[in-house]
Coordinates of C-alpha atoms in Angstrom, one line a residue:
M1 CA -123.0 230.9 80.9
I2 CA -120.2 228.3 81.5
Y3 CA -119.4 227.8 85.1
P4 CA -115.9 226.5 86.2
P5 CA -115.8 223.0 87.8
V6 CA -116.6 222.7 91.5
R7 CA -113.0 222.0 92.3
L8 CA -111.8 225.0 90.5
R9 CA -114.5 227.3 92.0
H10 CA -113.4 226.0 95.5
S11 CA -109.7 226.8 94.6
L12 CA -110.8 230.4 93.4
K13 CA -112.5 231.0 96.8
K14 CA -109.2 230.3 98.6
L15 CA -107.3 232.5 96.3
P16 CA -107.7 235.9 98.2
H17 CA -106.6 234.2 101.4
K18 CA -103.5 232.7 99.7
L19 CA -102.7 236.1 98.2
K20 CA -103.0 237.7 101.6
K21 CA -100.5 235.2 103.0
L22 CA -98.0 236.0 100.2
V23 CA -98.4 239.7 100.9
N24 CA -97.9 239.5 104.6
G25 CA -95.1 236.9 104.4
E26 CA -96.8 233.9 106.1
S27 CA -96.1 231.6 103.2
V28 CA -92.5 232.7 103.1
A29 CA -92.1 232.2 106.8
S30 CA -93.9 228.8 106.8
A31 CA -91.7 227.6 103.9
R32 CA -88.7 228.7 105.7
R33 CA -89.7 226.8 108.9
H34 CA -90.5 223.7 106.9
T35 CA -87.1 223.8 105.1
L36 CA -85.2 224.2 108.4
R37 CA -87.0 221.2 109.9
L38 CA -86.0 219.1 106.9
L39 CA -82.3 220.3 107.2
R40 CA -82.3 219.4 110.9
P41 CA -84.0 215.9 111.2
N42 CA -81.9 214.9 114.2
R43 CA -83.3 217.3 116.7
F44 CA -85.1 215.8 119.7
P45 CA -88.7 215.3 118.8
L46 CA -91.1 217.8 120.3
E47 CA -93.7 215.3 121.4
P48 CA -95.1 215.5 125.0
K49 CA -94.9 211.8 125.5
R50 CA -91.1 211.6 124.4
I51 CA -90.3 214.6 126.7
I52 CA -92.1 213.2 129.7
E53 CA -90.2 209.8 129.2
T54 CA -86.9 211.6 129.8
I55 CA -88.0 212.9 133.2
D56 CA -87.2 210.8 136.3
A57 CA -90.8 209.4 137.0
Q58 CA -89.9 208.3 140.5
G59 CA -88.4 211.6 141.4
F60 CA -91.2 213.6 140.0
G61 CA -93.7 211.3 141.8
Q62 CA -92.1 212.1 145.1
I63 CA -92.3 215.9 144.4
R64 CA -96.0 215.5 143.3
Q65 CA -96.7 213.6 146.6
R66 CA -94.9 216.3 148.6
Y67 CA -96.6 219.3 147.1
G68 CA -99.7 218.2 145.3
V69 CA -103.2 218.9 146.4
K70 CA -106.4 217.0 145.6
G71 CA -108.7 218.6 143.0
P72 CA -108.1 221.6 140.7
S73 CA -106.1 224.4 142.1
L74 CA -105.0 227.9 140.9
D75 CA -102.2 227.8 143.4
W76 CA -98.6 226.8 142.7
P77 CA -99.4 223.0 142.7
K78 CA -100.9 223.5 139.2
F79 CA -97.3 223.4 137.9
L80 CA -97.3 219.7 138.8
D81 CA -99.7 219.0 136.0
L82 CA -96.8 217.8 133.9
E83 CA -98.7 217.1 130.6
R84 CA -100.2 220.5 130.5
W85 CA -97.0 222.4 131.1
V86 CA -94.9 220.3 128.8
D87 CA -97.5 221.1 126.1
I88 CA -97.5 224.8 126.9
N89 CA -93.7 225.0 126.7
I90 CA -93.6 223.1 123.5
R91 CA -95.8 225.8 122.0
R92 CA -93.5 228.4 123.4
I93 CA -90.4 226.6 122.0
R94 CA -92.0 226.4 118.6
E95 CA -93.1 230.0 118.6
I96 CA -89.7 231.3 119.4
E97 CA -88.4 228.8 116.9
L98 CA -85.9 227.3 119.2
D99 CA -86.6 224.0 117.5
L100 CA -85.1 225.4 114.3
A101 CA -82.2 227.5 115.7
R102 CA -78.6 226.6 116.3
P103 CA -77.6 226.1 119.9
K104 CA -78.3 229.4 121.9
R105 CA -77.5 230.6 125.5
I106 CA -80.8 231.3 127.1
L107 CA -81.6 233.4 130.3
D108 CA -85.1 232.8 131.5
L109 CA -86.3 235.4 134.0
G110 CA -88.7 233.9 136.6
C111 CA -87.9 230.3 135.5
G112 CA -90.4 228.7 137.9
A113 CA -90.5 224.9 137.6
G114 CA -87.9 225.0 134.7
Y115 CA -89.9 223.2 132.0
F116 CA -89.1 225.7 129.3
L117 CA -85.3 225.6 129.8
Y118 CA -85.5 221.7 130.2
I119 CA -87.1 221.3 126.7
A120 CA -84.7 223.9 125.3
Q121 CA -81.8 221.8 126.7
L122 CA -83.1 218.7 125.0
L123 CA -82.7 220.5 121.8
G124 CA -79.1 221.4 122.4
H125 CA -79.5 224.9 123.9
K126 CA -77.8 226.0 127.3
G127 CA -80.2 227.5 129.7
L128 CA -79.9 229.5 132.9
G129 CA -82.9 230.4 135.1
L130 CA -83.3 233.5 137.5
D131 CA -85.9 233.4 140.2
L132 CA -86.6 233.8 143.8
D133 CA -86.2 231.0 146.4
Q134 CA -89.6 231.4 148.0
L135 CA -91.1 228.1 146.8
P136 CA -89.2 224.9 147.6
M137 CA -91.2 223.1 145.1
F138 CA -89.5 225.0 142.2
G139 CA -86.1 224.3 143.7
D140 CA -86.9 220.7 143.8
L141 CA -88.2 220.5 140.2
T142 CA -85.3 222.5 138.7
R143 CA -82.8 220.2 140.4
L144 CA -84.8 217.1 139.2
L145 CA -84.7 218.5 135.6
G146 CA -81.1 219.6 135.8
V147 CA -82.0 223.3 135.1
R148 CA -79.3 225.7 136.4
R149 CA -81.0 228.4 138.5
V150 CA -79.6 231.7 140.0
I151 CA -81.5 233.1 143.0
W152 CA -82.1 236.8 142.6
Q153 CA -84.9 239.3 143.2
I154 CA -85.4 241.7 140.3
K155 CA -86.0 245.2 141.4
A156 CA -86.7 248.5 139.6
F157 CA -83.5 250.5 138.6
E158 CA -81.3 247.6 140.0
P159 CA -79.1 245.8 137.3
L160 CA -79.2 242.1 136.9
P161 CA -76.1 240.1 138.2
D162 CA -73.3 239.8 135.9
L163 CA -74.1 236.5 134.2
G164 CA -72.6 237.0 130.8
K165 CA -74.2 237.5 127.4
F166 CA -77.1 235.6 126.1
D167 CA -78.6 235.0 122.6
L168 CA -82.1 235.0 124.1
I169 CA -83.7 236.3 127.2
T170 CA -87.2 235.2 128.1
A171 CA -89.8 235.9 130.7
F172 CA -93.3 234.4 130.7
L173 CA -96.5 235.1 132.6
I174 CA -95.1 238.4 134.0
C175 CA -97.0 241.4 135.2
F176 CA -95.8 245.0 134.7
N177 CA -97.2 246.8 137.8
R178 CA -95.9 248.3 141.0
H179 CA -95.3 244.9 142.8
K180 CA -93.2 243.3 140.2
Q181 CA -90.5 245.7 138.8
A182 CA -87.6 245.4 136.5
N183 CA -85.4 247.8 134.4
V184 CA -86.1 246.7 130.9
D185 CA -83.3 248.8 129.5
D186 CA -80.8 246.8 131.5
L187 CA -81.5 243.7 129.6
A188 CA -79.7 245.3 126.6
K189 CA -76.4 244.8 128.3
H190 CA -77.0 241.1 128.6
L191 CA -77.7 240.4 125.0
A192 CA -75.3 239.0 122.6
P193 CA -75.1 240.4 119.1
R194 CA -78.3 239.7 117.2
G195 CA -79.9 238.5 120.4
R196 CA -83.6 238.9 121.4
V197 CA -85.8 239.6 124.5
W198 CA -88.9 237.7 124.5
L199 CA -91.6 238.7 127.1
E200 CA -95.0 237.2 127.5
L201 CA -97.3 239.3 129.8
N202 CA -99.9 238.0 132.1
Q203 CA -103.4 239.4 131.8
E204 CA -104.4 241.8 134.6
H205 CA -107.7 241.8 136.5
D206 CA -109.1 244.5 134.1
G207 CA -108.4 242.3 131.0
T208 CA -105.4 244.4 129.8
F209 CA -101.8 243.4 129.5
Y210 CA -100.2 246.9 129.8
T211 CA -101.2 250.5 130.0
P212 CA -101.1 252.9 127.1
E213 CA -98.0 254.5 128.7
L214 CA -96.2 251.1 129.0
K215 CA -97.0 250.3 125.4
E216 CA -95.4 253.6 124.3
F217 CA -92.4 252.7 126.5
F218 CA -91.9 249.4 124.6
Q219 CA -92.5 251.0 121.3
K220 CA -89.9 253.7 121.8
R221 CA -87.4 250.9 122.3
G222 CA -88.2 249.2 119.0
A223 CA -90.4 246.4 120.5
K224 CA -92.6 244.3 118.3
I225 CA -95.9 244.0 120.1
D226 CA -98.5 241.2 119.5
R227 CA -101.2 241.4 122.1
H228 CA -99.5 239.8 125.2
K229 CA -96.1 239.2 123.5
V230 CA -93.4 242.0 123.5
V231 CA -90.1 241.1 121.5
F232 CA -87.0 243.2 121.4
N233 CA -83.9 242.6 119.2
S234 CA -80.4 243.3 120.4
G235 CA -80.5 246.8 119.1
L236 CA -83.3 247.9 121.5
L237 CA -83.0 251.5 122.5
S238 CA -82.0 252.9 125.9
P239 CA -83.2 256.5 126.1
V240 CA -81.4 258.8 128.5
S241 CA -84.5 259.4 130.4
T242 CA -86.8 256.3 131.2
S243 CA -89.9 255.8 133.4
P244 CA -90.1 253.4 136.2
V245 CA -91.2 250.0 134.8
A246 CA -92.5 247.0 136.8
R247 CA -92.0 243.3 136.2

């Protein structure tokens, strides 16, 4: 029996995976992203060091001195770990493909320290954050980063303030339970044509991200669900009768 060369055998082993990528569209999507990056070479480079260099080091140092604590912490001072959160938000930017998109108007619900919107603004997007004013540290950070923020408490069945239309509405590390509530259907009114809602849910104590009922709620509105990520397009449905949903 004549065996194919080692290099050819190695290529044949990879073939099923490559065929799978073609079937599920991974190769097409990857080629599209690569092409767009070639066509838009002048975007701000998404490198943690380059991004951190744009932030006022003296101002950030003063905030770190004011609110930081010694040793690892699970409390709010963890958001002062600049390298970590810049890296996290670079990944978010890439996953949403804001590094490839034309300038968009973005509303970030629960904007926190403002890192996500800051990086988006470096890429030419316009951002607006929505959050409570309970943590002075977040106020100091968003002011330092030049991120616009509206103070607002999101409550079930109460519409968001009239802030205009957005191409993208985001919310990260959110919990859908009785103590953090929001009317998901109301978001449709704030989306521009062909806009998107991008939600990333926090893991609950039982290891889940949502109940079966909440998953059904999302699916009925046309959401694309990928474990902790829930994405709606501008045509998301708003049934006449909806259940209370928490943020």
